[in-house]
Short mmCIF file of C-alpha atoms in Angstrom, two decimals:
data_model
loop_
_atom_site.label_atom_id
_atom_site.label_comp_id
_atom_site.label_asym_id
_atom_site.label_seq_id
_atom_site.Cartn_x
_atom_site.Cartn_y
_atom_site.Cartn_z
CA SER A 22 1.66 4.69 -14.28
CA GLN A 23 0.33 4.41 -10.85
CA GLN A 24 -2.98 2.27 -10.43
CA GLY A 25 -4.69 4.59 -7.60
CA GLU A 26 -5.17 8.40 -7.49
CA GLU A 27 -6.10 9.82 -3.82
CA ASP A 28 -7.61 13.24 -3.59
CA PRO A 29 -7.36 15.48 -1.85
CA GLN A 30 -3.44 15.69 -1.81
CA ALA A 31 -3.70 17.51 1.51
CA LEU A 32 -6.07 17.97 3.83
CA SER A 33 -5.97 19.84 7.41
CA ILE A 34 -8.66 19.86 9.85
CA GLN A 35 -9.50 20.97 13.13
CA GLU A 36 -9.58 17.48 16.09
CA GLY A 37 -12.77 16.19 16.52
CA GLU A 38 -14.22 16.95 12.75
CA ASN A 39 -14.18 13.97 10.21
CA ALA A 40 -11.68 13.57 7.47
CA THR A 41 -12.89 12.38 3.84
CA MET A 42 -10.37 10.76 1.46
CA ASN A 43 -10.86 9.39 -1.93
CA CYS A 44 -9.44 6.90 -4.24
CA SER A 45 -9.86 6.09 -7.63
CA TYR A 46 -8.18 3.04 -9.44
CA LYS A 47 -8.30 2.07 -13.41
CA THR A 48 -8.30 -1.73 -13.63
CA SER A 49 -10.74 -4.18 -12.46
CA ILE A 50 -10.02 -5.20 -9.01
CA ASN A 51 -10.71 -8.08 -6.16
CA ASN A 52 -9.86 -5.87 -3.60
CA LEU A 53 -8.76 -2.32 -2.27
CA GLN A 54 -6.81 -1.91 0.78
CA TRP A 55 -6.01 1.67 2.90
CA TYR A 56 -2.84 2.16 4.45
CA ARG A 57 -1.67 4.75 6.95
CA GLN A 58 1.95 6.20 6.62
CA ASN A 59 3.21 8.21 9.63
CA SER A 60 6.26 10.50 8.43
CA GLY A 61 9.51 8.81 7.51
CA ARG A 62 7.95 5.45 8.63
CA GLY A 63 6.82 2.37 7.29
CA LEU A 64 3.02 1.72 6.19
CA VAL A 65 0.40 0.27 8.00
CA HIS A 66 -2.71 -1.82 6.84
CA LEU A 67 -6.02 -0.12 7.91
CA ILE A 68 -8.79 -1.85 6.19
CA LEU A 69 -9.43 -3.91 3.08
CA ILE A 70 -12.73 -4.12 1.42
CA ARG A 71 -13.22 -6.71 -1.31
CA SER A 72 -14.76 -6.16 -4.41
CA ASN A 73 -18.14 -7.79 -3.80
CA GLU A 74 -18.50 -4.90 -0.58
CA ARG A 75 -20.03 -1.64 -0.51
CA GLU A 76 -19.33 -0.39 2.66
CA LYS A 77 -17.12 -1.52 5.77
CA HIS A 78 -16.58 -0.33 9.17
CA SER A 79 -13.54 -0.57 11.49
CA GLY A 80 -13.45 1.36 14.73
CA ARG A 81 -13.63 4.94 13.57
CA LEU A 82 -12.93 4.42 9.84
CA ARG A 83 -15.67 3.69 7.42
CA VAL A 84 -14.45 2.44 3.89
CA THR A 85 -17.13 2.48 0.95
CA LEU A 86 -16.24 1.07 -2.87
CA ASP A 87 -18.24 2.00 -6.02
CA THR A 88 -16.73 -0.55 -8.49
CA SER A 89 -18.96 1.27 -11.04
CA LYS A 90 -17.02 4.44 -10.88
CA LYS A 91 -13.85 2.41 -10.14
CA SER A 92 -13.35 4.64 -6.67
CA SER A 93 -13.26 4.09 -2.97
CA SER A 94 -13.83 6.86 -0.09
CA LEU A 95 -12.08 6.54 3.58
CA LEU A 96 -13.86 8.45 6.40
CA ILE A 97 -12.20 8.92 9.64
CA THR A 98 -14.64 10.23 12.05
CA ALA A 99 -13.65 12.12 15.03
CA SER A 100 -10.60 12.82 14.34
CA ARG A 101 -7.52 12.83 16.84
CA ALA A 102 -4.17 14.77 16.47
CA ALA A 103 -2.72 11.18 16.17
CA ASP A 104 -4.35 10.59 13.03
CA THR A 105 -2.54 13.14 11.50
CA ALA A 106 -0.17 10.94 8.84
CA SER A 107 -0.23 10.08 4.53
CA TYR A 108 -3.10 7.90 3.79
CA PHE A 109 -3.12 5.27 0.85
CA CYS A 110 -5.08 3.22 -1.21
CA ALA A 111 -3.67 0.06 -2.56
CA THR A 112 -4.92 -2.41 -5.18
CA GLY A 113 -4.03 -5.51 -7.31
CA VAL A 114 -1.73 -8.50 -6.75
CA LYS A 115 1.05 -6.48 -6.96
CA TYR A 116 -0.10 -3.77 -4.61
CA ILE A 117 -0.19 -0.63 -6.50
CA PHE A 118 -0.55 2.22 -4.28
CA GLY A 119 -1.79 5.50 -5.01
CA THR A 120 -0.31 8.91 -4.76
CA GLY A 121 -2.03 9.55 -1.24
CA THR A 122 -3.53 11.86 1.02
CA ARG A 123 -1.41 14.07 3.56
CA LEU A 124 -3.69 14.44 6.79
CA LYS A 125 -3.21 16.97 9.22
CA VAL A 126 -5.23 16.94 12.66
CA LEU A 127 -5.00 20.43 14.32
CA ALA A 128 -5.14 20.13 18.24
CA GLU B 4 2.75 -5.36 15.48
CA ALA B 5 4.63 -6.65 12.52
CA ASP B 6 7.92 -8.94 12.22
CA ILE B 7 9.20 -7.39 9.48
CA TYR B 8 13.01 -5.64 9.87
CA GLN B 9 15.21 -3.71 7.86
CA THR B 10 18.60 -2.13 8.41
CA PRO B 11 20.15 0.25 8.82
CA ARG B 12 17.44 2.60 9.51
CA TYR B 13 19.67 5.43 7.70
CA LEU B 14 22.63 5.30 5.33
CA VAL B 15 24.69 7.98 4.05
CA ILE B 16 27.81 7.07 1.67
CA GLY B 17 29.84 8.37 -1.24
CA THR B 18 28.91 7.67 -4.79
CA GLY B 19 30.25 4.51 -6.21
CA LYS B 20 29.82 2.42 -3.16
CA LYS B 21 28.06 -0.90 -3.63
CA ILE B 22 25.61 -0.79 -0.68
CA THR B 23 23.01 -4.04 0.66
CA LEU B 24 20.01 -3.13 2.36
CA GLU B 25 18.52 -5.63 4.66
CA CYS B 26 15.04 -7.03 5.13
CA SER B 27 13.98 -9.83 7.00
CA GLN B 28 10.56 -11.18 8.54
CA THR B 29 10.10 -13.89 10.82
CA MET B 30 6.21 -14.40 9.98
CA GLY B 31 6.82 -17.17 7.25
CA HIS B 32 5.65 -15.26 4.40
CA ASP B 33 6.34 -16.29 1.11
CA LYS B 34 5.62 -12.76 -0.76
CA MET B 35 8.17 -9.85 -0.25
CA TYR B 36 8.44 -6.61 -2.16
CA TRP B 37 10.54 -3.67 -2.13
CA TYR B 38 9.43 -0.28 -2.67
CA GLN B 39 10.45 3.12 -3.86
CA GLN B 40 9.50 6.31 -2.15
CA ASP B 41 10.90 9.84 -2.44
CA PRO B 42 9.41 12.14 0.40
CA GLY B 43 5.67 13.02 0.19
CA MET B 44 5.77 10.97 -2.61
CA GLU B 45 4.13 7.86 -3.95
CA LEU B 46 5.42 4.21 -3.44
CA HIS B 47 6.79 2.55 -6.72
CA LEU B 48 7.08 -1.17 -6.84
CA ILE B 49 10.97 -1.79 -7.72
CA HIS B 50 11.04 -5.90 -6.76
CA TYR B 51 9.20 -8.38 -5.73
CA SER B 52 9.54 -11.99 -4.91
CA TYR B 53 6.55 -15.13 -4.19
CA GLY B 54 9.08 -17.60 -2.75
CA VAL B 55 12.77 -18.52 -2.49
CA ASN B 56 14.80 -18.80 -5.59
CA SER B 57 11.77 -16.44 -7.31
CA THR B 58 12.24 -12.88 -8.01
CA GLU B 59 10.70 -10.19 -10.46
CA LYS B 60 11.39 -6.58 -11.47
CA GLY B 61 8.20 -4.33 -10.47
CA ASP B 62 6.72 -1.19 -12.21
CA LEU B 63 9.48 1.31 -11.65
CA SER B 64 12.83 0.30 -13.50
CA SER B 65 15.42 0.23 -10.77
CA GLU B 66 19.44 -0.39 -10.82
CA SER B 67 18.98 -2.65 -7.96
CA THR B 68 19.01 -6.12 -7.79
CA VAL B 69 17.51 -8.37 -4.78
CA SER B 70 17.83 -12.20 -4.21
CA ARG B 71 15.53 -14.50 -2.00
CA ILE B 72 17.78 -17.60 -0.79
CA ARG B 73 15.76 -17.82 2.51
CA THR B 74 12.33 -17.74 3.14
CA GLU B 75 12.89 -14.76 5.55
CA HIS B 76 15.43 -12.76 3.89
CA PHE B 77 15.02 -10.27 1.00
CA PRO B 78 17.76 -8.02 0.29
CA LEU B 79 18.47 -5.38 -1.99
CA THR B 80 21.77 -4.55 -3.38
CA LEU B 81 23.32 -1.39 -5.44
CA GLU B 82 26.62 -2.27 -7.07
CA SER B 83 27.41 1.35 -7.48
CA ALA B 84 25.57 4.23 -5.92
CA ARG B 85 24.70 7.44 -7.21
CA PRO B 86 22.95 10.49 -6.17
CA SER B 87 19.81 9.64 -8.27
CA HIS B 88 19.46 6.58 -5.74
CA THR B 89 18.77 8.80 -2.57
CA SER B 90 15.16 7.86 -1.55
CA GLN B 91 13.43 5.69 1.10
CA TYR B 92 13.35 2.04 0.39
CA LEU B 93 10.36 0.31 2.02
CA CYS B 94 10.30 -3.70 2.10
CA ALA B 95 7.08 -5.24 2.86
CA SER B 96 5.98 -9.28 2.81
CA SER B 97 2.34 -10.71 2.88
CA PRO B 98 1.53 -14.74 3.32
CA ARG B 99 0.06 -16.44 0.71
CA GLY B 100 -2.99 -15.95 -0.78
CA ALA B 101 -4.60 -17.02 -4.13
CA THR B 102 -3.19 -15.82 -7.20
CA THR B 103 -6.03 -13.19 -8.13
CA THR B 104 -6.13 -11.69 -4.61
CA ASN B 105 -3.92 -10.40 -2.30
CA GLU B 106 -3.56 -10.51 1.29
CA LYS B 107 -2.71 -7.66 3.55
CA LEU B 108 0.55 -5.79 3.45
CA PHE B 109 3.34 -5.77 6.49
CA PHE B 110 5.75 -3.05 6.30
CA GLY B 111 9.13 -2.54 7.81
CA SER B 112 10.59 0.66 8.88
CA GLY B 113 12.25 1.56 5.88
CA THR B 114 15.77 2.91 4.90
CA GLN B 115 16.62 6.31 4.26
CA LEU B 116 19.82 6.08 1.82
CA SER B 117 21.31 9.21 0.82
CA VAL B 118 24.11 9.22 -1.78
CA LEU B 119 26.46 12.18 -1.84
#
């Protein structure tokens, strides 16, 4: 079974709004990574957060990690149409991916 | 940008054909991976390699096979393609890290395979 589960499965927002997506995982981790996938393409690494970190920022991205709840969240602030993509979390040395959140940002 | 390349980008073939999906990276990464992904669905790990002459099966059972004769090359072969093999195949690589941690993955653009 897959390690991660993203929530929600799909999200549609207006440009300029914030988008939040969540990831839950099952076993203990050393780090958790978030990736973006544009339609029909490969994935692109966004950010990595280590198990001893609680929050990390990169540009308009903010990631939190709660190891006690085995969950992470990705916040994209001031969203743009170009942010439209699927977002996945991944954990483990074999990079087990979750089910993904499909984000659509409307102009 | 990542220097990892997959060919072909699209492949449409008939049932029973033997195919090889190519994946090459110029970053000198030791670790390479193959994932299978249906449209709008999660990625499933089907094969991985931690170095030359090292290959392992992933969590999703696959009839495909892989080889790792050179560090930069990790081809995937289907001896006899079937319609059930229709999917997107994504290749990825990462640099060597400690065995209990992982570095970020670099992905190719994928091969969309359609078996008629």
